Coordinates of C-alpha atoms in Angstrom, one line a residue:
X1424 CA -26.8 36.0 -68.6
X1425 CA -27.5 38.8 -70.7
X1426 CA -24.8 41.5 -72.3
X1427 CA -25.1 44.8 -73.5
X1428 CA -23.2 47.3 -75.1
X1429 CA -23.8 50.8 -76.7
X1430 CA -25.3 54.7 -76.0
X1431 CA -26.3 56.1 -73.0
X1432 CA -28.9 54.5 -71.0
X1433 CA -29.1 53.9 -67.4
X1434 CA -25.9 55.9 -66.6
X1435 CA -26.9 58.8 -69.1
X1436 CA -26.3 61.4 -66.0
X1437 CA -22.9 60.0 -65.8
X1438 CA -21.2 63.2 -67.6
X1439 CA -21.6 61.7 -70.7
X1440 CA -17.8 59.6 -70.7
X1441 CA -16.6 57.2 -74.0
X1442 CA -17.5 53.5 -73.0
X1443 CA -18.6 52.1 -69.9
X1444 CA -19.6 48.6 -69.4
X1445 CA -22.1 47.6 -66.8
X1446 CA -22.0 44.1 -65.3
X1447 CA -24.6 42.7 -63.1
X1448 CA -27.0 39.6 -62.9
X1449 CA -30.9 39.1 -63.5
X1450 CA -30.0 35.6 -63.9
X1451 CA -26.2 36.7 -64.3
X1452 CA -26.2 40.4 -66.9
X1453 CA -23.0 41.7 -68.5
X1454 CA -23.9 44.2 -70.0
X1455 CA -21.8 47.4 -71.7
X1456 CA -22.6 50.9 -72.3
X1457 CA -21.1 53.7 -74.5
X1458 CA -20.0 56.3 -71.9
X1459 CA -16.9 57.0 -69.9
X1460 CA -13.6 57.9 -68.8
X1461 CA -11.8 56.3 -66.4
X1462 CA -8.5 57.9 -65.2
X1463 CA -7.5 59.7 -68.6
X1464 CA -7.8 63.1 -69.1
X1465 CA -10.5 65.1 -70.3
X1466 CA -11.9 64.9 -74.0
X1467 CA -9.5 61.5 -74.1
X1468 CA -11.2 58.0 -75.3
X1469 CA -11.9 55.7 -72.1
X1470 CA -13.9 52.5 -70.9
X1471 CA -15.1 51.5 -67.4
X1472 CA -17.1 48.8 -66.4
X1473 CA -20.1 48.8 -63.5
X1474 CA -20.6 45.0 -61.5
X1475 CA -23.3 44.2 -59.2
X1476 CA -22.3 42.9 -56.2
X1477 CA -24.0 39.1 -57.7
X1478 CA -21.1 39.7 -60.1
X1479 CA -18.1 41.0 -58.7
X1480 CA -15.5 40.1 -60.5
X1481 CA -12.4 38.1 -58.8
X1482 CA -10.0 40.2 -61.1
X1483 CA -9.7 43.3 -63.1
X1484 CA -6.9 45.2 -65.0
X1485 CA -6.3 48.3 -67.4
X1486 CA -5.0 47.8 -70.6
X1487 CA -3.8 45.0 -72.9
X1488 CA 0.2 45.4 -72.3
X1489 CA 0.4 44.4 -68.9
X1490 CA 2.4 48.1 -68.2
X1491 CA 0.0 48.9 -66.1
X1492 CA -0.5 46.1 -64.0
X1493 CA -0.5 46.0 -60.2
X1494 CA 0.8 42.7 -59.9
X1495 CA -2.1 42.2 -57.5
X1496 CA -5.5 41.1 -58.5
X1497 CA -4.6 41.7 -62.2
X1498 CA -6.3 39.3 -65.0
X1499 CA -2.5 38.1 -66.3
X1500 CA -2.0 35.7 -69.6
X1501 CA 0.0 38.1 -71.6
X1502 CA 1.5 36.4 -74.8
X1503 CA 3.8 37.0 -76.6
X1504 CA 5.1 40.8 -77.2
X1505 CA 8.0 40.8 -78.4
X1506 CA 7.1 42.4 -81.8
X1507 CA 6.2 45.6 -79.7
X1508 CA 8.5 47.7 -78.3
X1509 CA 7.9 49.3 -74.4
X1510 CA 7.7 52.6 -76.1
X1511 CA 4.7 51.7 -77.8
X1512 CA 3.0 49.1 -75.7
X1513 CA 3.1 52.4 -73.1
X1514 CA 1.2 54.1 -76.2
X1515 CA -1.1 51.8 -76.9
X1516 CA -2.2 52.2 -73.5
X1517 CA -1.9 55.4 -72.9
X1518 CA -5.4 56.4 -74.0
X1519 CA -7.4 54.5 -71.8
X1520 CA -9.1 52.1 -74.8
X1521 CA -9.2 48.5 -72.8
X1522 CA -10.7 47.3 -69.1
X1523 CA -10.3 43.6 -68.6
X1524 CA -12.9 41.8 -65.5
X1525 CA -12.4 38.1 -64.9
X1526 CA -15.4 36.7 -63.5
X1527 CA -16.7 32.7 -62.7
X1528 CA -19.8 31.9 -64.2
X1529 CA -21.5 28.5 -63.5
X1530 CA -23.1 26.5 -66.4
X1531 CA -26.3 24.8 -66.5
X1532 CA -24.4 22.0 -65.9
X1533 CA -23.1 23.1 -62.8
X1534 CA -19.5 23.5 -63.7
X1535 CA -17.7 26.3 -62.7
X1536 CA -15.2 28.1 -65.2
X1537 CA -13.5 31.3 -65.8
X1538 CA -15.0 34.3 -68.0
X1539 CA -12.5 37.0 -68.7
X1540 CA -14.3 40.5 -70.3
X1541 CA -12.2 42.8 -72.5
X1542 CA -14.1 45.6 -73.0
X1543 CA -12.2 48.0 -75.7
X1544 CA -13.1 51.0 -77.4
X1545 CA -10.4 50.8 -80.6
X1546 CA -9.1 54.0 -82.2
X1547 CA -11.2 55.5 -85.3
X1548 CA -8.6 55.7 -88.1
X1549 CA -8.4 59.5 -89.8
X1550 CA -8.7 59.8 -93.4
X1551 CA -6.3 62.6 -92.9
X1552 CA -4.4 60.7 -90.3
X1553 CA -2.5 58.3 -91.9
X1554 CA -0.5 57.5 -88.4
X1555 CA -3.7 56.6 -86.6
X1556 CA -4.3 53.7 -89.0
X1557 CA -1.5 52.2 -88.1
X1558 CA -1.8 52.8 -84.5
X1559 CA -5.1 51.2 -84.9
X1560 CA -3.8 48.3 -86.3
X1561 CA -1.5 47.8 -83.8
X1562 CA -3.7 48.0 -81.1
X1563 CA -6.0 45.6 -82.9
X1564 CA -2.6 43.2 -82.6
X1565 CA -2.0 43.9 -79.2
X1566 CA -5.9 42.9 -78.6
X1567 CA -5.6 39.5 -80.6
X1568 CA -2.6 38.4 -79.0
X1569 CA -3.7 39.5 -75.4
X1570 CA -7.3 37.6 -76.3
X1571 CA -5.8 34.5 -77.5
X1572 CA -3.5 34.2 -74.7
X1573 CA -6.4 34.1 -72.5
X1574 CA -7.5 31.3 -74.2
X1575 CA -4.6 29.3 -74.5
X1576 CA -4.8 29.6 -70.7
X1577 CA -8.1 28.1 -70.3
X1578 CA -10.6 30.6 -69.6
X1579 CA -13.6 31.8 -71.7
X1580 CA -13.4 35.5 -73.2
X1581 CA -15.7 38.2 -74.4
X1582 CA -14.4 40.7 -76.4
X1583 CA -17.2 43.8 -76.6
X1584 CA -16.7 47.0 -77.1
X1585 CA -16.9 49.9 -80.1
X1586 CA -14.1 48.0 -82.7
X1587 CA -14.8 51.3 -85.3
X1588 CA -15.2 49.0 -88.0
X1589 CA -17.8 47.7 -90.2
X1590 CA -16.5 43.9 -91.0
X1591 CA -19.5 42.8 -93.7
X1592 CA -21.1 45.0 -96.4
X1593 CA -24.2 44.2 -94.8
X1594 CA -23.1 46.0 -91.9
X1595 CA -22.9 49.1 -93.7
X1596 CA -25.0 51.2 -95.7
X1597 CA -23.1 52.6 -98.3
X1598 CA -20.5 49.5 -98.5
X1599 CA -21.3 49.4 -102.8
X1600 CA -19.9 53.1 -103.1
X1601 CA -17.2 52.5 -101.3
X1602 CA -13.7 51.9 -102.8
X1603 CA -11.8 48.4 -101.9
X1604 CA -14.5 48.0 -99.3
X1605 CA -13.3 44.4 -98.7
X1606 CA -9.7 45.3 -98.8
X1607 CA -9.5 47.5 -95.9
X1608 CA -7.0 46.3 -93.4
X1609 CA -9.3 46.5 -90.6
X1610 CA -12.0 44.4 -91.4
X1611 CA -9.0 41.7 -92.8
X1612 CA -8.3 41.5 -89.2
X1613 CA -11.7 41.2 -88.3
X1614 CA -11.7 38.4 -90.8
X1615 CA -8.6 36.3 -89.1
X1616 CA -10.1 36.9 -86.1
X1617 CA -13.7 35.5 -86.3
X1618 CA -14.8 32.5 -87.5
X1619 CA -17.0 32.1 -90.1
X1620 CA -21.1 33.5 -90.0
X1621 CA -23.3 30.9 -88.7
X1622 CA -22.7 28.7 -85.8
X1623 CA -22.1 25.2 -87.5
X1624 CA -18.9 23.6 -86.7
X1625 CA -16.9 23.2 -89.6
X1626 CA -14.1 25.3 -91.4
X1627 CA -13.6 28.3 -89.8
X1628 CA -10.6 31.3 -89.6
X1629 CA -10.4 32.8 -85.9
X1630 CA -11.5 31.8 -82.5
X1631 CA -14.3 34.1 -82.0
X1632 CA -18.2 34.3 -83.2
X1633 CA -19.8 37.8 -84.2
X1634 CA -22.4 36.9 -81.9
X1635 CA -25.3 39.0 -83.3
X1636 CA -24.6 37.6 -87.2
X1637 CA -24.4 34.0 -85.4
X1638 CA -28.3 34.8 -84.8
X1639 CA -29.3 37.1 -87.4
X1640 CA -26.8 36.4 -90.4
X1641 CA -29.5 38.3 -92.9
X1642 CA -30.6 41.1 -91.5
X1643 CA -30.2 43.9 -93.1
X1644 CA -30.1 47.6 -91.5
X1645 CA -28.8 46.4 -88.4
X1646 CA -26.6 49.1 -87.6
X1647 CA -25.4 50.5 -83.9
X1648 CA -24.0 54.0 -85.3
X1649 CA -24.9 57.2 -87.3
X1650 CA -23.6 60.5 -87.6
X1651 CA -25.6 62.9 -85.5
X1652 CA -24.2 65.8 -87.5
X1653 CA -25.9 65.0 -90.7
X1654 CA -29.1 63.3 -88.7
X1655 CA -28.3 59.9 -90.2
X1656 CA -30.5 57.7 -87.4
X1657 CA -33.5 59.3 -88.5
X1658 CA -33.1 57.2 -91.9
X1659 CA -31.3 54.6 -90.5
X1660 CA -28.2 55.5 -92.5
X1661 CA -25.4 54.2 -90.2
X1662 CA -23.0 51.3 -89.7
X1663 CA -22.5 48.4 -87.4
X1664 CA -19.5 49.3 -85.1
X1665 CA -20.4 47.6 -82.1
X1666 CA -20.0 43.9 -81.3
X1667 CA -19.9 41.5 -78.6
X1668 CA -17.4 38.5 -79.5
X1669 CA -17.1 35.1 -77.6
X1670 CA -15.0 32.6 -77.9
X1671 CA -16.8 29.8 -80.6
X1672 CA -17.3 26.9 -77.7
X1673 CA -18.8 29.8 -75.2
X1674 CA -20.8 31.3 -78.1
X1675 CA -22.0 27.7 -79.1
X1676 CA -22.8 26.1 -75.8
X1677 CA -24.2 29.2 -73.6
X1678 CA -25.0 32.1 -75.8
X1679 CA -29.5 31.7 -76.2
X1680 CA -29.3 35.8 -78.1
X1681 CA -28.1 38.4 -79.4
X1682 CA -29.4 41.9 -80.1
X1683 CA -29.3 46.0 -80.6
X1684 CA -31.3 48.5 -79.2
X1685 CA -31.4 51.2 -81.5
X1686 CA -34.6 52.8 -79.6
X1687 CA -32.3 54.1 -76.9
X1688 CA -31.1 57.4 -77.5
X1689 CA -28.9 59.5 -75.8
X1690 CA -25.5 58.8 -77.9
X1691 CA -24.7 58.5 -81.3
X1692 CA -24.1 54.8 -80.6
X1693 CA -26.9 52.5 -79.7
X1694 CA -26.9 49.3 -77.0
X1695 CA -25.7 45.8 -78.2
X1696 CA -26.7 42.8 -76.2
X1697 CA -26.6 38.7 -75.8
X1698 CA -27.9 36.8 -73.5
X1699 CA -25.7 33.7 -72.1
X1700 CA -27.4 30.4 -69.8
X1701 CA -25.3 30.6 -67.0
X1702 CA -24.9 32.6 -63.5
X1703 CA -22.0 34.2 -62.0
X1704 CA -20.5 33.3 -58.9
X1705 CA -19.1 36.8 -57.4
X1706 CA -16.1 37.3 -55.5
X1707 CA -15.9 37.9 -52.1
X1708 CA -14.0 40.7 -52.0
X1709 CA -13.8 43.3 -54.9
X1710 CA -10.2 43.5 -56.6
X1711 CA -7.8 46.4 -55.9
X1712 CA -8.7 48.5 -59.1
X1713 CA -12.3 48.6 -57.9
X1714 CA -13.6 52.6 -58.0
X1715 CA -15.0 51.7 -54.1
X1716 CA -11.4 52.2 -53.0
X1717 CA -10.8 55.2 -54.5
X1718 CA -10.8 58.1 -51.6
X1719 CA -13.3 60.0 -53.9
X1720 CA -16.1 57.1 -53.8
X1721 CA -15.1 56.5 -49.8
X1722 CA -18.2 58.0 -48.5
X1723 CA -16.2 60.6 -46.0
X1724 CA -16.0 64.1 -46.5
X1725 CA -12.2 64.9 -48.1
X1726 CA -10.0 67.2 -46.2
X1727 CA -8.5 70.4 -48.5
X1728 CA -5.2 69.1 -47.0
X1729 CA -5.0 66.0 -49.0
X1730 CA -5.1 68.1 -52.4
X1731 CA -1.7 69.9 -50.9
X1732 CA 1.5 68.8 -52.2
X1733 CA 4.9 69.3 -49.8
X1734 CA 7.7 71.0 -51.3
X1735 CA 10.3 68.2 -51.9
X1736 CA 12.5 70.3 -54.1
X1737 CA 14.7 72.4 -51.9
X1738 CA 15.3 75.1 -54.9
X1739 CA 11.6 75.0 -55.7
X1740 CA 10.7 75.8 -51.8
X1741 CA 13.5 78.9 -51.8
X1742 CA 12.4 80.5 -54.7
X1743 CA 8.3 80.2 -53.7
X1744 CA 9.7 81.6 -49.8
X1745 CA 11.5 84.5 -51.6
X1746 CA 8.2 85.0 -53.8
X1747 CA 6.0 84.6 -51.0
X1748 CA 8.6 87.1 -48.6
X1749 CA 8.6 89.8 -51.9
X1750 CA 4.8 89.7 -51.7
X1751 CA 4.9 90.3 -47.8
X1752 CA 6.8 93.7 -48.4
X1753 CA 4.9 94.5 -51.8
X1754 CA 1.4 94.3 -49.9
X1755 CA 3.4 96.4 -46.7
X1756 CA 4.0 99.2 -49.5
X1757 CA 0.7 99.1 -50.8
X1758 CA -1.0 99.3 -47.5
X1759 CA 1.8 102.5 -46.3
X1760 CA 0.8 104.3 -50.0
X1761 CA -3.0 103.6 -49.4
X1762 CA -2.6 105.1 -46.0
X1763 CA -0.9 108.0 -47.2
X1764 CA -3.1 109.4 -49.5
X1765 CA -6.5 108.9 -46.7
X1766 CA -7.7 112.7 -46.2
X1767 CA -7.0 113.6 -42.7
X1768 CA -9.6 114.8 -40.4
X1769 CA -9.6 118.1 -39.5
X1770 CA -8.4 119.3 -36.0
X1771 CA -12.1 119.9 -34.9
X1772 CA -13.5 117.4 -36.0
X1773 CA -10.5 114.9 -35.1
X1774 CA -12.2 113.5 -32.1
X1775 CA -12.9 109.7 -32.3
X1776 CA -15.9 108.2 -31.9
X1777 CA -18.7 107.8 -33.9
X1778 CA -20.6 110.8 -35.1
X1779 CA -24.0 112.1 -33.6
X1780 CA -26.7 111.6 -36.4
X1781 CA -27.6 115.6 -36.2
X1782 CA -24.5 116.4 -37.3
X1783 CA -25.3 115.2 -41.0
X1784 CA -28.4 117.9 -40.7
X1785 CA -26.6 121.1 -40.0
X1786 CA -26.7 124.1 -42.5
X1787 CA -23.4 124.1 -44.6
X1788 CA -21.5 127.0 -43.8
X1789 CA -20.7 127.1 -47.9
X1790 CA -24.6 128.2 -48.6
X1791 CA -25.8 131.0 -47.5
X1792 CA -28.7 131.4 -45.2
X1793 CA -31.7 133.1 -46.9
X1794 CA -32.6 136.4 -45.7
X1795 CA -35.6 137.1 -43.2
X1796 CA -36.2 140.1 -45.2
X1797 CA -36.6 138.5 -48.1
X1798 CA -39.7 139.5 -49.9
X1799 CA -41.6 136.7 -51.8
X1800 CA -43.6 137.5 -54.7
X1801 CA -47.5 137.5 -54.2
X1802 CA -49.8 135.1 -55.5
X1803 CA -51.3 137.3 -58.1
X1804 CA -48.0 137.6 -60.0
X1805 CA -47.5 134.1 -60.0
X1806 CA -50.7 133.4 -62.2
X1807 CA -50.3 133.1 -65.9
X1808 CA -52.3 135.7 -68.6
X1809 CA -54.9 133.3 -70.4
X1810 CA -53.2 132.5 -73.8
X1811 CA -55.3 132.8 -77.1
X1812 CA -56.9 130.1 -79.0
X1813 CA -54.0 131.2 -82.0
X1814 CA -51.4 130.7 -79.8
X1815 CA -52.6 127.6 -78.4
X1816 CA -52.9 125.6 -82.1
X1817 CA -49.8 127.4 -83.3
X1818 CA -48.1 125.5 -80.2
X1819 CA -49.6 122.2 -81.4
X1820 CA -48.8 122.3 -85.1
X1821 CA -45.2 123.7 -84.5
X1822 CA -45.3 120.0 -81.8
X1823 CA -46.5 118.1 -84.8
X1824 CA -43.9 119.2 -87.2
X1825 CA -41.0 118.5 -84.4
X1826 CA -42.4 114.9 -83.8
X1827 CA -42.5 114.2 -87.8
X1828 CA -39.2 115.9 -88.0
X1829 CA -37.4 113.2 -85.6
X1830 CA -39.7 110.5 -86.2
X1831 CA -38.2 110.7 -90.0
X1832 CA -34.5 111.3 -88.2
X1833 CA -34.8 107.9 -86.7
X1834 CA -36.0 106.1 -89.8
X1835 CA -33.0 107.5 -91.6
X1836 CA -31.3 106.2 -88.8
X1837 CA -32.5 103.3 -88.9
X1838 CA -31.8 102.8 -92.1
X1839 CA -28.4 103.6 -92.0
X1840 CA -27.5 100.8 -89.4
X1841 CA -29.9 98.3 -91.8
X1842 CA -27.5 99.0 -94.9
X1843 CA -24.2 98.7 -92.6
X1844 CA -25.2 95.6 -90.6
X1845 CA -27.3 93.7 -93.3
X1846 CA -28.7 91.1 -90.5
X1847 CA -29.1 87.4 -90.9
X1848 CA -28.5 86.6 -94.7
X1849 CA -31.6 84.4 -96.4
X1850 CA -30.6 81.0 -96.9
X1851 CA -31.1 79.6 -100.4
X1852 CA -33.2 77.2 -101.5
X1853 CA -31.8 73.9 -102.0
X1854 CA -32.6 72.1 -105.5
X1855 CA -33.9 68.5 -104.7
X1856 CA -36.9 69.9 -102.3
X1857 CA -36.7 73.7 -102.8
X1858 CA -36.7 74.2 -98.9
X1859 CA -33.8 76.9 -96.9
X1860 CA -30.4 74.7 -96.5
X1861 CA -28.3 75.0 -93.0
X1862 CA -25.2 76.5 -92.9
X1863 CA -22.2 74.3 -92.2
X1864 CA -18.3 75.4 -91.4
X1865 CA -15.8 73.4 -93.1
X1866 CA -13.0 71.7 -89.7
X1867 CA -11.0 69.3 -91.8
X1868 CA -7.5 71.4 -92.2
X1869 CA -6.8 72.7 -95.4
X1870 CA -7.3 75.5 -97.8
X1871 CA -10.8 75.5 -96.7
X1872 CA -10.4 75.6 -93.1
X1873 CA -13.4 78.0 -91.7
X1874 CA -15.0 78.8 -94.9
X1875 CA -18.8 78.4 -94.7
X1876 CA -21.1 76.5 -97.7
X1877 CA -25.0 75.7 -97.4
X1878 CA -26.5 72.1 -97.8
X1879 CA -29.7 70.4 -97.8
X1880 CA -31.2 70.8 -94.3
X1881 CA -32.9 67.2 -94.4
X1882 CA -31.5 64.2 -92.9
X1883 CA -28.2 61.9 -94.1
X1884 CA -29.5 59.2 -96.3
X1885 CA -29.6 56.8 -99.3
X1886 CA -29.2 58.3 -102.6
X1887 CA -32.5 56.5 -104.0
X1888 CA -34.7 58.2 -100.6
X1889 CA -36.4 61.6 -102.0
X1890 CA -37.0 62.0 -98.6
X1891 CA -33.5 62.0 -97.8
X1892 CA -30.8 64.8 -97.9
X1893 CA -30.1 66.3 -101.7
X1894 CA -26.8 66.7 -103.1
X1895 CA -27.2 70.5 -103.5
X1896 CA -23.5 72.4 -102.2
X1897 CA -23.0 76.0 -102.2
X1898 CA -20.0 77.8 -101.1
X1899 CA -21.1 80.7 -99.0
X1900 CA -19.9 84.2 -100.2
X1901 CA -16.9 85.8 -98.1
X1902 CA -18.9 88.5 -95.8

């Protein structure tokens, strides 16, 4: 059973959505890509997850609350929630961050047991957002309670998903130069919730594993994101954001790997993955939040009818008849007025009909005829005197002088339009390499909001890479 999670991959022509996870089997594949939306508005955050039909999951559910539960084929095991309030459950979820699937897998011992997926994309917390840190930190709540009731009810769980933080130093690259790195209040939930590196048995914190530092609890560089602003990936100056967490008796008995694919491009994320000994035993039937339902993904051509609304409101329907009567009589007017000002035929020509094609070749009676007696000049006077050889090269000079005269018109004109436009300004020369800096435009609100400043055009990296991006910083000058 193999799991992955990250950047676009095999569903990169899927309009490039938030987080997707992809479940299927080779011997039985969960895996999880960084992609999309699923019933949240444009530009919001969102998750979906792809099964195979070998693993069709015998439940599935949106969000952690329960709010918006169907009460039919939902996952269940809520916990306790009383330290929320239905305000802010309703908020939590209102952003589409969390997909639960709850699938049976069979062991190698040929038991048969429940495996319930949450796959979450948490919210990034805003330096200059001091509300979305706590909203973040709520949601990671509402995710531990939700998980651990799961657990409490006897089935295995997977938590996997972008969790926007980095939980070790190790999983960072510039974790040194960073202030209070350890005090951060995400990764001390991160610390309650998994258990300690390594998978011996022993004293441990939280129920789950970091799968991938279970397996590699040394390596260094292992990072699944990077700003593609700066061109980080090229130096490999990220930060591990994405996991996939198990439970510590799933992790222990069934998990054979764990692994990122930072190859595969397409996302400023990369895939995550683990591979699990066991198979999944599908469904028969797909649950009711399944995409396969949806009218969209029916397979039948949609009738325009079905994106009409009726009018329930009766003052709604009289004001849209009285609009829709007022534009009868307006386009009535219009049409009276156009009519109106049509030239009229003439009474000679007011016979209907369509025209005979002659009549469009017929002398105008508003030119005059030319005269039979009109005498035309003979051939003799039409031919030119021979012209000198004088006047001949005074004609070509006086041509020369002309064309220099505006040839030096346009340069001036030219020259003009150079001074007042000025064109695309040179960009300086950074100081660490001596090679033109890019022009950046400053978002983050403030006094600086729009203003434009120069930096070296190499890629994001660390300090001690001459290779890497130079500190240089120059304010551009207001145009």
């Amino acid at each position: 059973m193999a799991l992955e999670l990250g950047g676009l991959s095999l569903q990169q022509h899927l309009m490039k959505m938030s987080k997707v996870t992809y479940v299927g089997t080779t011997s039985c594949a969960i895996g999880c890509w960084l992609l999309g939306l699923l019933r949240v508005p444009c530009l919001s955050p969102g998750v979906a997850t792809f099964c195979k039909d070998s693993a069709t999951p015998v439940a599935a559910e949106e969000g952690l609350s329960g709010l918006l539960a169907t009460q039919k084929g939902d996952v269940g095991c809520y916990g306790n929630m009383d330290e929320f309030t239905q305000e802010e459950l309703r908020a939590l979820d209102s952003e589409g961050r969390a997909l639960l699937t709850q699938h049976k897998i069979r062991t190698w011992e040929g038991k048969e047991k429940i495996l319930t997926l949450i796959n979450v994309y948490c919210p990034h917390a805003d330096p200059g957002k001091p509300e979305r840190l706590a909203f973040k930190m709520r949601f990671y709540s509402l995710l531990k309670i939700r998980a651990e009731a799961l657990l409490a009810a006897g089935s295995h769980v997977i938590i996997l998903g972008d969790l926007n933080t980095a939980h070790r130093p190790i999983d960072h690259w510039d974790a040194v130069n960073l202030e209070c790195f350890e005090e951060d209040p995400g990764r001390k939930w991160m610390d309650g919730l998994l258990s300690s590196l390594g998978c011996q048995t022993g004293s441990h914190v939280g129920p789950f594993i970091d799968s991938y530092r279970c397996f590699q609890p040394k390596q260094e560089g292992a990072f699944t994101c990077w700003s593609a602003v700066s061109g980080a990936r090229h130096l490999n100056y990220g930060s591990r954001l994405d996991y996939v967490l198990g439970d510590r008796t799933l992790v222990i008995d069934t998990f054979q790997d764990s692994f990122l694919l930072p190859e595969v491009m397409g996302s400023d994320h990369c895939p995550v993955g683990a591979v699990l000994s066991v198979s999944s035993v599908p469904a028969k039937e797909c649950p009711p939040l399944c995409t396969r339902f949806l009218p969209e993904f029916a397979g039948t051509q949609l009738k325009i009818r079905r994106f009409l609304v009726r009018l329930k409101d009766p003052v709604f329907r009289h004001s849209a008849l009285k609009l829709n009567n007022k534009t009868q009589v307006q386009m009535h007017q219009n049409k009276a007025r156009v009519r109106s000002t049509r030239p009229r035929p003439s009474q000679a020509g007011s016979r209907r009909g369509q025209k005979n094609l002659t009549s469009y070749f017929q002398p105008s009676s508003s030119h005059p005829q030319a005269s039979p007696n009109l005498e035309l000049p003979s051939v003799g006077a039409l031919v030119t005197p021979k012209t000198s050889e004088k006047e001949v090269m005074a004609k070509v000079v006086e041509g020369q002088a002309s064309a220099s005269e505006a040839k030096d018109e346009k340069e001036i004109q030219t020259s003009f339009w150079k001074s007042v436009l000025g064109g695309p300004l040179s960009m300086p020369l950074c100081r660490g390499h001596r090679e033109p800096c890019v022009r950046r435009t400053v978002k983050k609100p403030g006094p600086n909001l729009g203003r434009h400043f120069y930096v070296c055009a190499r890629p994001q990296g660390p300090p001690t890479d001459p290779s890497s991006r130079c500190n240089f910083f120059l304010w551009s000058r207001p145009s």
